[in-house]
Amino acid sequence: MEPMRNRQIHNLDPGEVLRHLHTREAGLGEHEVRERLSEVGPNTLEVKHRFRVLKNLGRQFTNFFTILLDISAVICFIADHIQPDEGMNLLGWALLGVSVLNALFSFVQEYRAERAMEELQKFLPQRVLVRRDGEDREILAQDLVPGDVLELREGDKVPADARLIEAQDLIVNNAPLTGEAKPVRLTEAAQGGLLTESVNVLFAGCMVKKGRGRAAVFATGGRTEFGKIATLSHEVKRAPSPLERETAHMVRVLTVIAVAMGATFFLYGVFTGRSWWVNLVFMMGIIVANVPEGLLPTFTLSLAMGSLRMAKRNVLVKGLNAVEALGAVHVICTDKTGTLTQNRMAVTSVRDPRAGNEAAPADHANVLAMALCASDGHVGDELGGDPLDVAIAQAYGEAGGDVPGANDAIVRRFSFDDALRRAGGVAHGEDGYRYCVKGAWESLRPLLGKISVPGQDGPATVDEDGLARADAVVHRMATSGQRVIAVAYRDLDGPPAADVPQDAFEHDLVLAGFLGAEDPIRPEVPGAVEQCHAAGIGVVMITGDHPDTAEAVARRVGIVRSDIQPGGATLTGVQLARISKRELMDKLQSGITVFARTTPEQKWKVVSAFKELDRVVAVTGDGVNDAPALKAADVGIAMGRSGTDVAREAAQVILLDDNFASIVSGVEEGRTIFNNIRKFTNYVLVSNGPEIMPYLLFMVFPVPLAMTVIQILAIDLGTDIVPSMGLGQEKPDPEVMRQPPRAHDQGLLTFPVIAHSYLFLGLIEAAFALGLFFWVLFDGGWVWGADLATNAPLYLSATGITLSSIILMQIGNLFGRRSRTGTGLHPDFLKNPLIVGGIVFEVVFSWAILYFPPLSRVLGTGPVEPVIYAVAWCGPFLIFGLDFARKKILAMLRAHGARIPQG
């Protein structure tokens, strides 16, 4: 049935439309409906791949980190079976628990993102009125087929794409599809141009605001423009967030290091004659020591807490990785309507017709009253009908006018005429009868006889100079992004006869003034855009609106600089369709910041081009048409109040107050979170050094193992967790929003971070802790090379002081990580309960593992002389002092021009 989907259907006359679709005004017969339904299927948006849930769940258990933990857990269970009572089963369950929790969390986030397609179903009506076999019938919307004749009235939601064959004062709101709030007046007459811009086509998902019409369905389900967006939104794959990429890179690197070291020294142990059991324990120790088991859970907790802080600032985060991703954005692609503007029609100015100044209050109300006389659809205190008429009534009421009284004074109405491009009315007041008319300036200009002159008794006779001045006023208003409505009047000698046509009144009109109507800009937006620019973030507008309107709004909010020539920063959808992605990337780099008259596919194209330029992209929007781009972006941001369910489901971030300025708050929070994640990542990796070194010494030299696997987990899943969470809650740096977005090489696991964690602080902790280990051994009578049972009191005491000293040194490391260049000793740490609690826990735990027998038995530790424990307290001061000295040396070198990475 390909003819029914001919995309030139808007070019045909109503009669030709019916023939083209093989239907008639009486509608289809039941037999025809069954045939077409079997051919094209139901009028629904099918959600495919429902069983992909299990596939997605399985994929979460196959990443590097999860596989490594699972294999390690299995080895632990096997080892426990071979040699029970060594605690390996406890280690196995701990590793398996971490693996399952992380996999389940990732799965839940991905499952949420797939609900956007299902939400699209809610936008289509459930039941509709059609004409079949010459009778009007109410049927389920899903039973519609191409060729059905629809009956539509005010308040109906359009169920499928349909071509009008009859229209009576029909106005629709296409905002759910196009994102633009401007009402569209439809006609049944044949049209040229693009199908999507035609004024004789009704699109699925849109709303009838006024009037009634009859239309022939030509596309249903996924073939509608609405359905194409739904399919595109579902098929778009969201790329991993910056944090996900960084985390995956870090996990791969640490996994490779852990496996390589474990396998290498396992083989070394085999060739040197050590038992399989010793080699197995050693390999597990190396793997566990290299993999920071508590790091990813700490990521999750840190991001979750960050999302709670964002919620207090009206930024709701659906996917936790989007918390940090906001801070990484290089460019924000924003919709216009409902995002930068308020998504409503409003009269924002009333202009003098000669000078273009804002009218005086009395004249202001008078012009609005005349425009109201030429409006339609106002009954009593209720406002309804054409959104422009509603806006005029609201403005008149705000100016002190009596809207119901003004409506009661109207004795004759002339509805808007598409051909004449104006509407009129006759009102009866204290001064008699007056004909009022409002419409396009071009339609009223030839009918004028006089022009009102503020401050002068009576209007002036129209002349070329007066018309030229009025032309200039209209041009200024139009270029500022306003919709210009001319208002004129003529006083009548008496009441008009009922049969007098409208054109009988339209001569010698007096031009009263001009109304400027627009979708008002949100007052907070210009300041938010300025803050984005200060933070090195580009802002780009992508809209379906007219290029002139789009650029005017972009200039007013600061997206387009004032020194750029008109049109110099704007690209239309037609131009966008003609250029390749490579050419588009060049345009973006040259400064194009406004895209007008774009389709959903083109919005997606712009987002993809930015991503090809290695930019982290955030996209804002509130309409159905924004869903594909929202999902394709690194960060999709939907409006909470004005946004559609589809947009909210496709997005990762929702602005609860629809405030563009809240994005700036989210960016600040995101940048702070990434900085904090780097802090606790650095903090956690430092303890890997003293955890690995005992195993290397154990394999190379004839010495006891200074730390067991369980003791390593006591640090990774115990004492390091709370301080790490505390670092994740540090407050923003005052300069964080005066810096550009971070470079791509500023990852979580860079060489400077590895060198600092493993080769500097890690070695210091290892040297100090192992020094105490051997002090206890030699002081207890152990001699080099002698065997020492793992349950011997001397061995338990030596491993105990090793563990205790590492935990204490992490306190000094904690303060060092609070500041990249300073001491980190600012007393504001006392306002961070997690840091205070973490320090207290580390202090108590370092004592308890030595002197609290129940804990000592679990961890395989024993007491030491108090003087040795006192010396262990020198560790935090040692590591803090050496690290601070490093900071000062690096700062001095940078001050002298040395290019040293921050790391």
mmCIF file of C-alpha atoms in Angstrom, residues 277 310 314 429 540 549 591 767 868:
data_model
loop_
_atom_site.group_PDB
_atom_site.id
_atom_site.type_symbol
_atom_site.label_atom_id
_atom_site.label_comp_id
_atom_site.label_asym_id
_atom_site.label_seq_id
_atom_site.Cartn_x
_atom_site.Cartn_y
_atom_site.Cartn_z
ATOM 1 C CA TRP A 277 49.400 -24.014 48.107
ATOM 2 C CA MET A 310 21.939 17.918 43.254
ATOM 3 C CA ASN A 314 16.490 21.076 41.714
ATOM 4 C CA GLY A 429 -18.966 51.444 24.278
ATOM 5 C CA VAL A 540 24.466 26.089 21.194
ATOM 6 C CA THR A 549 13.432 34.285 15.788
ATOM 7 C CA GLY A 591 31.561 29.524 15.561
ATOM 8 C CA ALA A 767 59.093 0.913 53.893
ATOM 9 C CA ILE A 868 56.405 0.049 69.054
#
